[in-house]
Amino acid sequence: MSRRILVTNALPYANGQLHIGHVLEHIQTDIWVRFQQLRGRRCVSICGDDTHGTSIMIRARQEGIREEDLVAGMRQAHMADLAGFEVEYDNYGSTNSPETRQCCEEIWTALRRAGMVSEQEVTQLYDAQAGTFLADRFVKGTCPNPECHSPNQYGDSCDKCGRHYNATDLIDPVSTLSGSQPEIRTARHLFVNIEKLHAFLETWTQQGGHLQPEVANYLKGHFLGEPLHDWDVSRPAPYFGFEIPDSPGNFWYVWFDAPIGYMGSTKEWCQRRGEDFDAWWRSLETELHHFIGKDITYFHTLFWPAMLHVGGFSLPTKVHIHGFLTVNGEKMSKSKGTFIRASTYLEHLEPSYLRYYYASKLSSGVEDLDLNFDDFIGKVNSDLVGKVVNIASRTARFVEKTGLAAQLEDGRELFDKTAAAGEEIAAAYETGDYSRAMRLVMAAADEANQFVEHQAPWTLRQDPQKLQSVCTAGLNLFRQLAVYLAPVLPRLARQTGELLGDPIVSWQQSQTPLLGSAVKKFAHMMQRVDPKKVEAMIAASAEPAEAESPSAAASPDSDAPLKAEPLAETISFDEFSKVDLRVARVLAAEDVAGAQKLLKLRLSLGGQHERTVFAGIKGVYQPEELVGRLVICAANLAPRKMKFGLSEGMIVAAGGQGSGEIYLLAPDSGAKPGQRVH
RNA sequence: GGGCUCGUAGCUCAGUGGUUAGAGCAGGGGACUCAUAAUCCCUUGGUCGUAGGUUCGACUCCUACCGAGCCUACCA
């Protein structure tokens, strides 16, 4: 009996345009789906937009439109981008649909019935002016870390010093929505007591091959080794989402309904196609495969199976988790032009290039994948144009008039060999090891080129029958490759079908030669990648701000540090003079065992006045080189108790955060310990 | 600090116990000229991160360390 498979791709968030990192996942999914369909399986692919949450609500407000309109517009843009990359879904839905709401209610009811919902008080910052609670990313303030005190930090953690804290700990918090000072308010939230399913999750994650081994290990070590925390699944109004039926004024948190959106989207498809929903989501006969990025592992491997289990739905057969995309070896960067939108790519380059490149580098593991443009150009040009398409290009013209021979005589052996390789290639696709599949196909392409070379059809004008025989073999070898590549390169498969008058619809077509068929006039199937277009794409992606402005070019110093850390708000002289900075001499400096960045300093402010200060400069300054030198110390800072002792001040230093650059300030010679800095 | 992944030729990567470690690209030499300066043949190039260990035998297993990335905690 043929397998029945339901495949999902993570739902893109409706808050932004797709970029080439999103595209990686969609292509990975699309290749797998097309492969299954080519193999004759019943394989349905489901996606849609993830539409709820504070971000969407805020953005809609900013643009002065309804959330529904914002979300609808973004969905159209996402669908257009995906279509541009030849990514096809059987249904592209939205979490903001009646179908998703219905599924949410069903699972919620089951959670209630299982006694897995509890209420707890949650204290959060509240913006009275905007009338909403503030998610961490909507509040900014000064980092509460006394050693840091960086302004303009988000409510969850400081990107300067890396400390994590509660938004309520921020100094001088400001709502980014209204600019007003938020107040602290308490609200009742609903929690799912996932710990009750600990044993179930332990078994499900560790057995049955549902997860890649490294993912199973990760969960075991990080979450399953101790009781699972209750999961906060509600947000008080106003919130763009679904109101919880039995808890008026509370809405399901976006991550509650996001995966349920897979079901809602399936339901839409079922209604349109007259399919039975339960046959897809409550049937042991149906495989369920999720493709996601490693950033959302947690939601898909713990909460999601738990919700499905409680709701009586099918559990995922496998969660396929991939790594992140880097470009030219680094995180995508707006200033370097490597943060490339899907639509920008499509304006400059063919989707086939990226589909093939990604396929050639994807494995079944969770490793990150690097898109290196030199490599990209080389690989696409030599593999696809130089090798694969070239086989057709050098044989088709000779048989335009005669068509394919009635028998496969020459090349029979190689044809059989290539046909036999099909199973190995299929196995590689099946496990998600596309790079292996591509290697195998390219090896076959090399042999096909050798065959053509040795038969030298261009020397056979005097022997039309032999010429036709050789080219029939060459084109059949090419057709085999086109079948094997069809999941990755659907356009090439279509072109091949047209060339030979026989559409490629099944993997099985690689096993039998096509004979007696007419051959159309050969036209180029794929253009080489033009490096200039790659450059143009990168230039078009670079942030306009980074495009050189005349004044920036004239200045000897880059304005990058200032951009990285914008000026703080204006303060009065009185406020400035509250900070008492003093010249101090380093009496002693030592490593703090166990600390990653800390040195323990003993400072003298003159006479008997000494201070112990911890400074995050380990690895940048050696303790020996500090002893005796003068530094500037914030001397009236409240002492701070730290893991390694009490810190009685702070020494000031300049630096680009995160870059490891730290430069201690020093007074010019002549300054004496204890002197104040005015 | 804990965890995961990775470290093999200039580049991108195969290779998970067994003969002298492979491919593609790039480089060098030659051939062909059908083909999108594509192709074919030959060729240069690696102490498989380091150091130990297990084994008759290790790139492959174990331990430690070094380096890169990510996650997580703590801390700055």
Short mmCIF file of N, CA, C and O (backbone and C1' of nucleotides) in Angstrom, two decimals, chain A residues 383-400 448-449 452 457-458 467 471 474-479 481 492 495-496 499-500 519-528, chain B residues 33-39:
data_model
loop_
_atom_site.label_atom_id
_atom_site.label_comp_id
_atom_site.label_asym_id
_atom_site.label_seq_id
_atom_site.Cartn_x
_atom_site.Cartn_y
_atom_site.Cartn_z
N ASP A 383 28.37 22.38 -12.54
CA ASP A 383 27.54 21.18 -12.40
C ASP A 383 26.34 21.20 -13.34
O ASP A 383 26.12 20.25 -14.09
N LEU A 384 25.59 22.26 -13.27
CA LEU A 384 24.34 22.26 -14.04
C LEU A 384 24.54 22.59 -15.51
O LEU A 384 24.06 21.87 -16.38
N VAL A 385 25.26 23.66 -15.77
CA VAL A 385 25.42 24.06 -17.18
C VAL A 385 26.51 23.22 -17.85
O VAL A 385 26.30 22.64 -18.90
N GLY A 386 27.67 23.16 -17.20
CA GLY A 386 28.80 22.46 -17.82
C GLY A 386 28.59 20.96 -17.94
O GLY A 386 29.01 20.34 -18.91
N LYS A 387 27.98 20.38 -16.94
CA LYS A 387 27.83 18.92 -16.95
C LYS A 387 26.48 18.44 -17.44
O LYS A 387 26.38 17.76 -18.45
N VAL A 388 25.45 18.77 -16.68
CA VAL A 388 24.15 18.16 -16.94
C VAL A 388 23.52 18.63 -18.24
O VAL A 388 23.28 17.83 -19.16
N VAL A 389 23.28 19.91 -18.34
CA VAL A 389 22.60 20.43 -19.51
C VAL A 389 23.45 20.20 -20.76
O VAL A 389 22.93 20.00 -21.86
N ASN A 390 24.74 20.21 -20.56
CA ASN A 390 25.65 20.03 -21.70
C ASN A 390 25.40 18.71 -22.43
O ASN A 390 25.57 18.63 -23.65
N ILE A 391 24.98 17.71 -21.70
CA ILE A 391 24.76 16.40 -22.34
C ILE A 391 23.67 16.50 -23.40
O ILE A 391 23.81 16.00 -24.51
N ALA A 392 22.60 17.20 -23.04
CA ALA A 392 21.52 17.39 -24.02
C ALA A 392 21.99 18.31 -25.13
O ALA A 392 21.72 18.09 -26.32
N SER A 393 22.72 19.35 -24.71
CA SER A 393 23.14 20.36 -25.65
C SER A 393 24.02 19.79 -26.76
O SER A 393 24.00 20.27 -27.89
N ARG A 394 24.77 18.76 -26.45
CA ARG A 394 25.71 18.22 -27.44
C ARG A 394 25.17 17.00 -28.17
O ARG A 394 25.89 16.40 -28.95
N THR A 395 23.95 16.60 -27.88
CA THR A 395 23.41 15.44 -28.59
C THR A 395 22.08 15.73 -29.30
O THR A 395 21.81 15.16 -30.35
N ALA A 396 21.27 16.60 -28.68
CA ALA A 396 19.91 16.79 -29.21
C ALA A 396 19.90 17.28 -30.65
O ALA A 396 19.08 16.83 -31.46
N ARG A 397 20.81 18.16 -30.98
CA ARG A 397 20.79 18.75 -32.32
C ARG A 397 20.95 17.70 -33.44
O ARG A 397 20.43 17.87 -34.53
N PHE A 398 21.65 16.63 -33.11
CA PHE A 398 21.89 15.61 -34.15
C PHE A 398 20.66 14.78 -34.47
O PHE A 398 20.64 14.04 -35.44
N VAL A 399 19.68 14.82 -33.56
CA VAL A 399 18.50 13.98 -33.80
C VAL A 399 17.21 14.80 -33.90
O VAL A 399 16.12 14.27 -33.76
N GLU A 400 17.38 16.08 -34.14
CA GLU A 400 16.20 16.93 -34.29
C GLU A 400 15.31 16.43 -35.42
O GLU A 400 14.08 16.48 -35.33
N ALA A 448 28.13 10.22 -18.21
CA ALA A 448 27.38 10.46 -19.45
C ALA A 448 28.21 11.32 -20.41
O ALA A 448 28.24 11.07 -21.61
N ASN A 449 28.90 12.32 -19.86
CA ASN A 449 29.74 13.14 -20.72
C ASN A 449 30.89 12.33 -21.32
O ASN A 449 31.27 12.53 -22.46
N VAL A 452 29.52 10.35 -24.26
CA VAL A 452 29.34 11.17 -25.46
C VAL A 452 30.71 11.44 -26.10
O VAL A 452 30.90 11.34 -27.31
N PRO A 457 29.70 11.76 -31.44
CA PRO A 457 28.65 11.81 -32.47
C PRO A 457 28.98 12.77 -33.62
O PRO A 457 28.55 12.55 -34.74
N TRP A 458 29.76 13.79 -33.35
CA TRP A 458 30.09 14.77 -34.39
C TRP A 458 30.97 14.18 -35.49
O TRP A 458 31.18 14.81 -36.50
N LEU A 467 24.81 7.40 -35.59
CA LEU A 467 24.65 8.73 -34.99
C LEU A 467 23.36 8.78 -34.17
O LEU A 467 23.35 9.24 -33.03
N CYS A 471 23.10 9.23 -30.04
CA CYS A 471 22.40 10.37 -29.46
C CYS A 471 21.16 9.94 -28.69
O CYS A 471 20.77 10.58 -27.71
N GLY A 474 22.61 9.16 -25.44
CA GLY A 474 22.99 10.39 -24.73
C GLY A 474 21.78 11.10 -24.15
O GLY A 474 21.78 11.50 -22.98
N LEU A 475 20.73 11.20 -24.94
CA LEU A 475 19.54 11.90 -24.46
C LEU A 475 18.81 11.11 -23.38
O LEU A 475 18.21 11.68 -22.48
N ASN A 476 18.88 9.80 -23.47
CA ASN A 476 18.25 9.00 -22.42
C ASN A 476 19.02 9.08 -21.11
O ASN A 476 18.42 9.08 -20.03
N LEU A 477 20.34 9.19 -21.22
CA LEU A 477 21.12 9.40 -20.00
C LEU A 477 20.76 10.75 -19.38
O LEU A 477 20.56 10.88 -18.18
N PHE A 478 20.65 11.72 -20.26
CA PHE A 478 20.26 13.05 -19.78
C PHE A 478 18.89 13.01 -19.13
O PHE A 478 18.66 13.60 -18.07
N ARG A 479 18.00 12.29 -19.73
CA ARG A 479 16.63 12.21 -19.18
C ARG A 479 16.63 11.54 -17.80
O ARG A 479 15.90 11.95 -16.89
N LEU A 481 18.97 11.77 -15.64
CA LEU A 481 19.44 12.79 -14.70
C LEU A 481 18.33 13.80 -14.42
O LEU A 481 18.14 14.24 -13.28
N LEU A 492 13.73 22.30 -15.08
CA LEU A 492 14.54 21.49 -15.98
C LEU A 492 13.77 20.23 -16.38
O LEU A 492 13.84 19.78 -17.53
N GLN A 495 11.30 21.20 -19.00
CA GLN A 495 11.96 21.45 -20.29
C GLN A 495 12.36 20.14 -20.96
O GLN A 495 12.27 19.99 -22.18
N THR A 496 12.81 19.20 -20.15
CA THR A 496 13.22 17.91 -20.69
C THR A 496 12.01 17.18 -21.26
O THR A 496 12.08 16.56 -22.33
N LEU A 499 11.26 18.79 -24.56
CA LEU A 499 12.26 18.45 -25.57
C LEU A 499 12.00 17.07 -26.18
O LEU A 499 12.09 16.88 -27.38
N LEU A 500 11.63 16.14 -25.30
CA LEU A 500 11.49 14.76 -25.75
C LEU A 500 10.04 14.33 -25.92
O LEU A 500 9.75 13.16 -26.21
N VAL A 519 12.18 14.63 -31.30
CA VAL A 519 13.00 15.53 -30.48
C VAL A 519 12.85 16.94 -31.01
O VAL A 519 13.06 17.19 -32.20
N LYS A 520 12.46 17.83 -30.11
CA LYS A 520 12.26 19.22 -30.51
C LYS A 520 13.61 19.91 -30.78
O LYS A 520 14.66 19.44 -30.36
N LYS A 521 13.51 21.05 -31.42
CA LYS A 521 14.71 21.83 -31.64
C LYS A 521 15.26 22.26 -30.30
O LYS A 521 14.52 22.72 -29.44
N PHE A 522 16.54 22.05 -30.14
CA PHE A 522 17.13 22.31 -28.83
C PHE A 522 17.29 23.80 -28.56
O PHE A 522 17.79 24.55 -29.39
N ALA A 523 16.83 24.21 -27.38
CA ALA A 523 17.05 25.59 -26.94
C ALA A 523 17.74 25.52 -25.58
O ALA A 523 17.54 24.57 -24.82
N HIS A 524 18.55 26.51 -25.29
CA HIS A 524 19.26 26.51 -24.00
C HIS A 524 18.29 26.34 -22.84
O HIS A 524 17.25 27.00 -22.79
N MET A 525 18.65 25.47 -21.94
CA MET A 525 17.75 25.20 -20.82
C MET A 525 18.09 26.04 -19.61
O MET A 525 17.27 26.20 -18.72
N MET A 526 19.29 26.50 -19.53
CA MET A 526 19.70 27.25 -18.35
C MET A 526 20.89 28.15 -18.71
O MET A 526 21.80 27.72 -19.39
N GLN A 527 20.81 29.37 -18.23
CA GLN A 527 21.92 30.30 -18.47
C GLN A 527 22.95 30.17 -17.35
O GLN A 527 22.60 29.84 -16.22
N ARG A 528 24.17 30.46 -17.66
CA ARG A 528 25.20 30.47 -16.62
C ARG A 528 24.91 31.62 -15.65
O ARG A 528 24.29 32.61 -16.02
P U B 33 38.56 17.75 -33.87
"O5'" U B 33 37.34 18.71 -33.55
"C5'" U B 33 36.10 18.22 -33.05
"C4'" U B 33 35.41 19.37 -32.36
"C3'" U B 33 35.01 20.46 -33.33
"O3'" U B 33 33.60 20.30 -33.42
"C1'" U B 33 36.12 21.33 -31.36
P C B 34 32.68 21.00 -34.43
"O5'" C B 34 31.38 20.60 -33.58
"C5'" C B 34 30.23 20.08 -34.19
"C4'" C B 34 29.35 19.63 -33.07
"C3'" C B 34 29.22 20.64 -31.95
"O3'" C B 34 28.27 21.61 -32.31
"C1'" C B 34 29.48 18.45 -31.08
P A B 35 28.47 23.12 -31.90
"O5'" A B 35 28.08 23.10 -30.36
"C5'" A B 35 26.74 22.76 -29.95
"C4'" A B 35 26.75 22.59 -28.45
"C3'" A B 35 27.35 23.78 -27.72
"O3'" A B 35 26.32 24.69 -27.39
"C1'" A B 35 28.34 21.75 -26.95
P U B 36 26.44 26.17 -27.79
"O5'" U B 36 27.12 26.77 -26.51
"C5'" U B 36 27.48 28.16 -26.44
"C4'" U B 36 27.57 28.49 -24.98
"C3'" U B 36 28.49 27.56 -24.20
"O3'" U B 36 29.73 28.19 -23.93
"C1'" U B 36 26.44 27.98 -23.08
P A B 37 30.59 29.20 -24.33
"O5'" A B 37 31.66 28.87 -23.19
"C5'" A B 37 32.30 27.60 -23.19
"C4'" A B 37 33.76 27.86 -22.95
"C3'" A B 37 34.05 28.50 -21.60
"O3'" A B 37 34.58 27.49 -20.80
"C1'" A B 37 35.32 29.47 -23.37
P A B 38 34.20 27.46 -19.26
"O5'" A B 38 33.12 26.30 -19.25
"C5'" A B 38 33.43 25.07 -19.81
"C4'" A B 38 32.14 24.38 -20.13
"C3'" A B 38 32.29 22.88 -20.27
"O3'" A B 38 32.07 22.25 -19.04
"C1'" A B 38 31.29 23.76 -22.20
P U B 39 33.14 21.34 -18.41
"O5'" U B 39 33.20 20.16 -19.46
"C5'" U B 39 32.03 19.42 -19.79
"C4'" U B 39 32.36 18.42 -20.85
"C3'" U B 39 33.52 17.50 -20.51
"O3'" U B 39 33.07 16.39 -19.76
"C1'" U B 39 33.84 18.40 -22.66
#
